[in-house]
């Protein structure tokens, strides 16, 4: 069994200032997604499904199919692709939203767009985050081990201080695990950054400014799921819409959905770990550092250049 990689690429890059999903950052114009696909294929993935927006889906799909047309999986078969779109009006029938709302409903809503397209164990990543080779190996091994299970999920946790941006505050799901490395709670925090006291601070779900442990594990949205995830979270999304459907900015995040499943006892999530250091382009000021890092990878032979031929 070859797992599928689900790429969240619907974000419009409002803070970044452009369509960062197709921004060339590598020495030969590679995107961050290009490196993720390369690492995923090397780790044993056999299919990639992209969640995008209708506005740029045609352009995105054309670019993807052309770029990866010669890519082969580790068993020599062609890499497969799928595409779906996330739009704010794609919600269950019978629910209404504020007509002035402009943004879709967040990452967990985006995942629901893949129901019926993804029917095998799958990993989820953000399209604008670099996760590192080790992280893909960790989640691929877990998915292949849990091919026939249900209600068993996984999260690759990154040490918080390995995930910060020097250009501004970021949002992260802060994880709590038990002695058996099972996720017991995950809480989304916003505007996480190092402040003048040298400590990491962030806003918790109550809006309180709190100090966070630099080595605590956090979510970078690198999850491992089995297909039953879709039906299990649909009802949670309906409850979310009942409470927040008329709001302009509330979002249905993956950490919230998984935490809800854990609390109601209908699913468990294993908290995996990686020593990989995250980097990405949350802000346009992040771009020069990312470009330099990919050049360093090419210079050291960590990745071929160009990445695809």
CSV table of C-alpha atoms in Angstrom, one decimal:
chain,number,residue,atom,x,y,z
A,1,UNK,CA,0.0,0.0,0.0
A,2,UNK,CA,1.3,3.4,-1.0
A,3,UNK,CA,-0.2,6.3,1.1
A,4,UNK,CA,-1.5,9.5,-0.4
A,5,UNK,CA,-0.3,13.0,0.3
A,6,UNK,CA,-3.0,15.7,0.7
A,7,UNK,CA,-1.6,19.2,0.1
A,8,UNK,CA,-3.4,22.2,1.6
A,9,UNK,CA,-2.8,24.9,-1.1
A,10,UNK,CA,-5.9,27.0,-0.9
A,11,UNK,CA,-4.5,29.8,1.1
A,12,UNK,CA,-4.3,33.0,-0.9
A,13,UNK,CA,-1.2,34.3,0.8
A,14,UNK,CA,-2.7,37.5,2.2
A,15,UNK,CA,0.2,38.1,4.6
A,16,UNK,CA,2.8,36.9,2.1
A,17,UNK,CA,1.6,39.2,-0.6
A,18,UNK,CA,1.2,36.8,-3.5
A,19,UNK,CA,0.5,33.3,-4.7
A,20,UNK,CA,3.2,31.6,-2.6
A,21,UNK,CA,2.1,28.1,-3.7
A,22,UNK,CA,3.8,28.6,-7.1
A,23,UNK,CA,6.6,31.0,-6.1
A,24,UNK,CA,9.9,29.7,-7.3
A,25,UNK,CA,12.3,29.6,-4.3
A,26,UNK,CA,14.8,26.9,-5.2
A,27,UNK,CA,18.0,27.3,-7.4
A,28,UNK,CA,16.1,26.2,-10.5
A,29,UNK,CA,12.8,27.9,-9.6
A,30,UNK,CA,11.5,25.0,-7.4
A,31,UNK,CA,8.6,25.7,-5.1
A,32,UNK,CA,8.3,24.5,-1.5
A,33,UNK,CA,5.7,22.0,-2.6
A,34,UNK,CA,8.2,20.6,-5.1
A,35,UNK,CA,10.5,19.7,-2.3
A,36,UNK,CA,7.7,18.2,-0.3
A,37,UNK,CA,6.7,16.0,-3.3
A,38,UNK,CA,10.3,14.9,-3.8
A,39,UNK,CA,10.6,13.9,-0.1
A,40,UNK,CA,7.2,12.2,-0.1
A,41,UNK,CA,8.0,10.1,-3.2
A,42,UNK,CA,11.3,9.0,-1.6
A,43,UNK,CA,9.4,8.1,1.5
A,44,UNK,CA,7.0,5.8,-0.4
A,45,UNK,CA,3.9,7.9,-1.2
A,46,UNK,CA,2.1,7.1,-4.5
A,47,UNK,CA,-0.4,9.8,-5.0
A,48,UNK,CA,-0.7,13.6,-4.4
A,49,UNK,CA,-4.1,15.4,-4.0
A,50,UNK,CA,-4.1,19.2,-4.0
A,51,UNK,CA,-6.8,21.3,-2.3
A,52,UNK,CA,-6.8,24.7,-4.1
A,53,UNK,CA,-9.2,27.5,-4.9
A,54,UNK,CA,-11.3,27.7,-8.1
A,55,UNK,CA,-9.7,31.1,-8.9
A,56,UNK,CA,-6.3,29.5,-9.7
A,57,UNK,CA,-7.1,25.8,-10.0
A,58,UNK,CA,-6.7,25.6,-13.8
A,59,UNK,CA,-3.3,27.4,-13.8
A,60,UNK,CA,-2.1,25.3,-10.8
A,61,UNK,CA,-3.2,21.9,-12.2
A,62,UNK,CA,-1.6,22.6,-15.6
A,63,UNK,CA,1.7,23.6,-13.9
A,64,UNK,CA,1.7,20.5,-11.7
A,65,UNK,CA,0.9,18.0,-14.4
A,66,UNK,CA,3.7,19.4,-16.6
A,67,UNK,CA,6.3,19.6,-13.9
A,68,UNK,CA,5.8,16.1,-12.4
A,69,UNK,CA,4.9,14.2,-15.6
A,70,UNK,CA,8.1,12.1,-15.4
A,71,UNK,CA,8.1,11.4,-11.7
A,72,UNK,CA,8.1,7.8,-10.7
A,73,UNK,CA,7.3,6.2,-7.3
A,74,UNK,CA,9.9,4.1,-5.6
A,75,UNK,CA,8.3,1.0,-7.2
A,76,UNK,CA,8.7,2.5,-10.7
A,77,UNK,CA,5.0,3.4,-11.2
A,78,UNK,CA,4.0,6.9,-12.3
A,79,UNK,CA,3.0,9.3,-9.5
A,80,UNK,CA,-0.7,9.9,-9.4
A,81,UNK,CA,-2.5,13.2,-8.9
A,82,UNK,CA,-5.9,14.5,-7.9
A,83,UNK,CA,-7.4,18.0,-7.5
A,84,UNK,CA,-10.3,19.5,-5.6
A,85,UNK,CA,-11.2,23.0,-4.5
A,86,UNK,CA,-12.2,24.7,-1.2
A,87,UNK,CA,-14.8,27.5,-1.4
A,88,UNK,CA,-16.7,29.1,1.4
A,89,UNK,CA,-20.1,28.0,0.1
A,90,UNK,CA,-19.2,24.3,0.1
A,91,UNK,CA,-21.0,23.5,3.3
A,92,UNK,CA,-23.6,20.9,4.2
A,93,UNK,CA,-27.1,21.7,3.0
A,94,UNK,CA,-29.4,23.3,5.5
A,95,UNK,CA,-26.8,25.6,7.0
A,96,UNK,CA,-26.5,29.3,6.3
A,97,UNK,CA,-23.5,31.6,6.4
A,98,UNK,CA,-23.1,35.4,6.7
A,99,UNK,CA,-23.4,36.8,3.2
A,100,UNK,CA,-20.6,39.2,3.9
A,101,UNK,CA,-18.1,36.4,4.7
A,102,UNK,CA,-15.2,36.1,2.3
A,103,UNK,CA,-12.8,33.5,3.7
A,104,UNK,CA,-13.3,29.7,3.5
A,105,UNK,CA,-13.8,27.8,6.8
A,106,UNK,CA,-10.2,26.7,7.6
A,107,UNK,CA,-8.0,23.7,7.3
A,108,UNK,CA,-10.4,21.0,8.6
A,109,UNK,CA,-13.1,22.3,6.2
A,110,UNK,CA,-10.4,22.0,3.4
A,111,UNK,CA,-9.9,18.3,4.3
A,112,UNK,CA,-13.6,17.6,3.9
A,113,UNK,CA,-13.3,18.6,0.2
A,114,UNK,CA,-11.2,15.5,-0.4
A,115,UNK,CA,-14.0,13.1,0.8
A,116,UNK,CA,-14.6,10.6,-2.1
A,117,UNK,CA,-11.3,11.5,-3.7
A,118,UNK,CA,-9.0,10.0,-1.0
A,119,UNK,CA,-10.0,6.5,-0.1
A,120,UNK,CA,-6.7,5.2,1.4
A,121,UNK,CA,-4.5,6.3,4.4
A,122,UNK,CA,-3.2,9.8,3.8
A,123,UNK,CA,-0.9,12.4,5.2
A,124,UNK,CA,-1.8,16.1,5.3
A,125,UNK,CA,0.7,19.0,4.8
A,126,UNK,CA,0.5,22.7,4.2
A,127,UNK,CA,1.7,23.8,0.7
A,128,UNK,CA,3.9,26.6,2.0
A,129,UNK,CA,5.8,24.7,4.7
A,130,UNK,CA,9.0,22.8,4.4
A,131,UNK,CA,8.9,19.7,6.7
A,132,UNK,CA,12.2,17.9,6.0
A,133,UNK,CA,13.0,14.4,4.8
A,134,UNK,CA,12.8,12.7,8.2
A,135,UNK,CA,9.3,13.9,8.8
A,136,UNK,CA,8.0,12.3,5.6
A,137,UNK,CA,9.7,9.0,6.5
A,138,UNK,CA,8.1,9.1,9.9
A,139,UNK,CA,4.5,9.7,8.7
A,140,UNK,CA,4.8,7.3,5.8
A,141,UNK,CA,6.0,4.4,8.0
A,142,UNK,CA,3.1,5.1,10.4
A,143,UNK,CA,0.5,5.2,7.6
A,144,UNK,CA,1.7,1.9,6.1
A,145,UNK,CA,1.6,0.3,9.5
A,146,UNK,CA,-2.0,1.4,10.1
A,147,UNK,CA,-3.4,0.6,6.7
A,148,UNK,CA,-6.4,-1.4,8.0
A,149,UNK,CA,-7.2,0.5,11.2
A,150,UNK,CA,-9.9,3.1,11.9
A,151,UNK,CA,-10.1,5.8,14.5
A,152,UNK,CA,-6.3,5.8,14.8
A,153,UNK,CA,-4.6,8.9,13.6
A,154,UNK,CA,-1.1,10.5,14.0
A,155,UNK,CA,0.5,13.9,14.2
A,156,UNK,CA,4.1,14.6,13.5
A,157,UNK,CA,5.0,17.2,16.3
A,158,UNK,CA,7.8,19.7,15.8
A,159,UNK,CA,9.6,21.4,18.7
A,160,UNK,CA,8.1,24.9,19.0
A,161,UNK,CA,11.4,26.7,18.7
A,162,UNK,CA,12.1,24.9,15.4
A,163,UNK,CA,8.9,26.4,13.9
A,164,UNK,CA,9.1,30.2,14.5
A,165,UNK,CA,9.4,32.9,11.9
A,166,UNK,CA,11.8,35.9,12.4
A,167,UNK,CA,9.3,38.1,10.5
A,168,UNK,CA,6.3,37.9,12.7
A,169,UNK,CA,3.9,35.9,14.9
A,170,UNK,CA,2.7,32.5,13.7
A,171,UNK,CA,-0.2,30.1,14.6
A,172,UNK,CA,0.5,26.7,16.0
A,173,UNK,CA,-1.5,23.9,17.6
A,174,UNK,CA,0.2,23.3,21.0
A,175,UNK,CA,0.2,19.6,21.8
A,176,UNK,CA,-0.1,17.7,25.1
A,177,UNK,CA,0.6,13.9,25.2
A,178,UNK,CA,0.5,11.1,27.7
A,179,UNK,CA,3.2,8.6,28.8
A,180,UNK,CA,2.2,6.4,25.8
A,181,UNK,CA,2.8,9.2,23.3
A,182,UNK,CA,-0.9,9.6,22.6
A,183,UNK,CA,-2.2,13.1,21.9
A,184,UNK,CA,-4.5,14.1,24.8
A,185,UNK,CA,-5.1,17.7,23.8
A,186,UNK,CA,-4.2,20.2,21.2
A,187,UNK,CA,-5.0,23.9,21.4
A,188,UNK,CA,-4.5,26.4,18.6
A,189,UNK,CA,-2.4,29.4,19.7
A,190,UNK,CA,-1.9,32.6,17.6
A,191,UNK,CA,0.7,35.3,17.3
A,192,UNK,CA,3.5,33.1,18.6
A,193,UNK,CA,6.9,34.8,18.8
A,194,UNK,CA,9.9,35.5,21.0
A,195,UNK,CA,9.3,38.7,23.0
A,196,UNK,CA,11.8,41.1,24.6
A,197,UNK,CA,12.1,38.8,27.7
A,198,UNK,CA,13.6,36.1,25.5
A,199,UNK,CA,10.7,33.8,26.0
A,200,UNK,CA,8.1,32.5,23.5
A,201,UNK,CA,4.6,33.9,24.0
A,202,UNK,CA,1.3,33.2,22.2
A,203,UNK,CA,-2.4,33.8,22.5
A,204,UNK,CA,-4.3,30.8,23.6
A,205,UNK,CA,-7.9,29.8,22.6
A,206,UNK,CA,-9.3,32.2,25.3
A,207,UNK,CA,-7.3,35.1,23.9
A,208,UNK,CA,-4.9,35.1,26.9
A,209,UNK,CA,-1.2,35.9,26.3
A,210,UNK,CA,0.8,33.0,27.7
A,211,UNK,CA,4.4,31.8,27.9
A,212,UNK,CA,5.1,28.6,25.9
A,213,UNK,CA,7.9,26.1,26.4
A,214,UNK,CA,10.4,26.2,23.6
A,215,UNK,CA,10.6,22.4,23.4
A,216,UNK,CA,6.9,21.7,23.5
A,217,UNK,CA,5.7,19.8,20.5
A,218,UNK,CA,3.4,21.7,18.2
A,219,UNK,CA,1.4,20.9,15.1
A,220,UNK,CA,2.6,22.1,11.7
A,221,UNK,CA,-0.4,20.4,10.1
A,222,UNK,CA,1.5,17.2,9.2
A,223,UNK,CA,-1.1,14.6,10.1
A,224,UNK,CA,-1.7,11.0,9.3
A,225,UNK,CA,-5.3,9.9,8.8
A,226,UNK,CA,-7.3,6.9,7.6
A,227,UNK,CA,-10.4,7.6,5.4
A,228,UNK,CA,-12.9,7.2,8.3
A,229,UNK,CA,-11.7,10.7,9.4
A,230,UNK,CA,-14.0,12.3,6.8
A,231,UNK,CA,-17.2,10.9,8.1
A,232,UNK,CA,-16.2,11.4,11.7
A,233,UNK,CA,-15.5,15.1,11.3
A,234,UNK,CA,-18.6,16.0,9.2
A,235,UNK,CA,-20.8,16.0,12.2
A,236,UNK,CA,-18.3,18.2,14.1
A,237,UNK,CA,-18.3,20.6,11.3
A,238,UNK,CA,-22.1,20.8,11.4
A,239,UNK,CA,-22.0,21.6,15.1
A,240,UNK,CA,-19.4,24.3,14.3
A,241,UNK,CA,-21.6,25.9,11.7
A,242,UNK,CA,-24.6,25.9,14.1
A,243,UNK,CA,-22.5,28.0,16.6
A,244,UNK,CA,-20.2,30.0,14.3
A,245,UNK,CA,-21.9,29.9,10.8
A,246,UNK,CA,-22.9,33.6,10.9
A,247,UNK,CA,-19.4,34.8,12.0
A,248,UNK,CA,-17.1,36.5,9.4
A,249,UNK,CA,-13.8,35.0,10.5
A,250,UNK,CA,-14.2,31.9,12.6
A,251,UNK,CA,-12.3,28.9,11.1
A,252,UNK,CA,-12.7,25.2,11.5
A,253,UNK,CA,-9.1,24.0,12.1
A,254,UNK,CA,-7.8,20.4,12.0
A,255,UNK,CA,-6.5,20.6,15.6
A,256,UNK,CA,-9.9,21.6,16.8
A,257,UNK,CA,-11.6,18.7,14.9
A,258,UNK,CA,-9.1,16.1,16.1
A,259,UNK,CA,-9.2,17.4,19.7
A,260,UNK,CA,-13.0,17.1,19.6
A,261,UNK,CA,-12.8,13.5,18.4
A,262,UNK,CA,-10.3,12.7,21.2
A,263,UNK,CA,-12.5,14.3,23.9
A,264,UNK,CA,-15.6,12.4,22.7
A,265,UNK,CA,-13.7,9.2,22.7
A,266,UNK,CA,-14.3,8.3,19.0
A,267,UNK,CA,-10.6,8.5,17.9
A,268,UNK,CA,-7.1,8.5,19.2
A,269,UNK,CA,-4.0,10.2,17.8
A,270,UNK,CA,-0.4,9.1,18.2
A,271,UNK,CA,2.0,12.0,18.8
A,272,UNK,CA,5.1,11.3,16.7
A,273,UNK,CA,8.2,13.5,16.8
A,274,UNK,CA,10.8,14.7,14.4
A,275,UNK,CA,14.1,16.6,14.8
A,276,UNK,CA,13.5,18.4,11.5
A,277,UNK,CA,13.5,22.2,11.5
A,278,UNK,CA,10.6,23.8,9.8
A,279,UNK,CA,10.8,26.8,7.6
A,280,UNK,CA,8.3,28.5,5.3
A,281,UNK,CA,7.1,31.7,3.7
A,282,UNK,CA,4.4,32.9,6.1
A,283,UNK,CA,5.5,36.5,5.4
A,284,UNK,CA,7.2,38.0,2.3
A,285,UNK,CA,10.1,38.9,4.6
A,286,UNK,CA,10.7,35.1,5.0
A,287,UNK,CA,11.5,34.7,1.3
A,288,UNK,CA,15.2,35.6,1.2
A,289,UNK,CA,16.0,33.1,4.0
A,290,UNK,CA,14.1,30.3,2.3
A,291,UNK,CA,15.9,31.0,-1.0
A,292,UNK,CA,19.3,30.8,0.8
A,293,UNK,CA,18.4,27.6,2.6
A,294,UNK,CA,17.4,25.8,-0.6
A,295,UNK,CA,20.6,27.0,-2.3
A,296,UNK,CA,22.5,25.6,0.7
A,297,UNK,CA,20.8,22.2,0.2
A,298,UNK,CA,21.8,22.1,-3.5
A,299,UNK,CA,25.4,23.1,-2.7
A,300,UNK,CA,25.7,20.3,-0.1
A,301,UNK,CA,24.0,17.7,-2.5
A,302,UNK,CA,21.1,17.2,-0.2
A,303,UNK,CA,18.8,17.7,-3.2
A,304,UNK,CA,19.6,17.5,-6.9
A,305,UNK,CA,19.4,20.7,-8.9
A,306,UNK,CA,17.2,21.0,-10.8
A,307,UNK,CA,14.9,18.9,-8.6
A,308,UNK,CA,12.9,17.7,-11.6
A,309,UNK,CA,14.0,17.2,-15.2
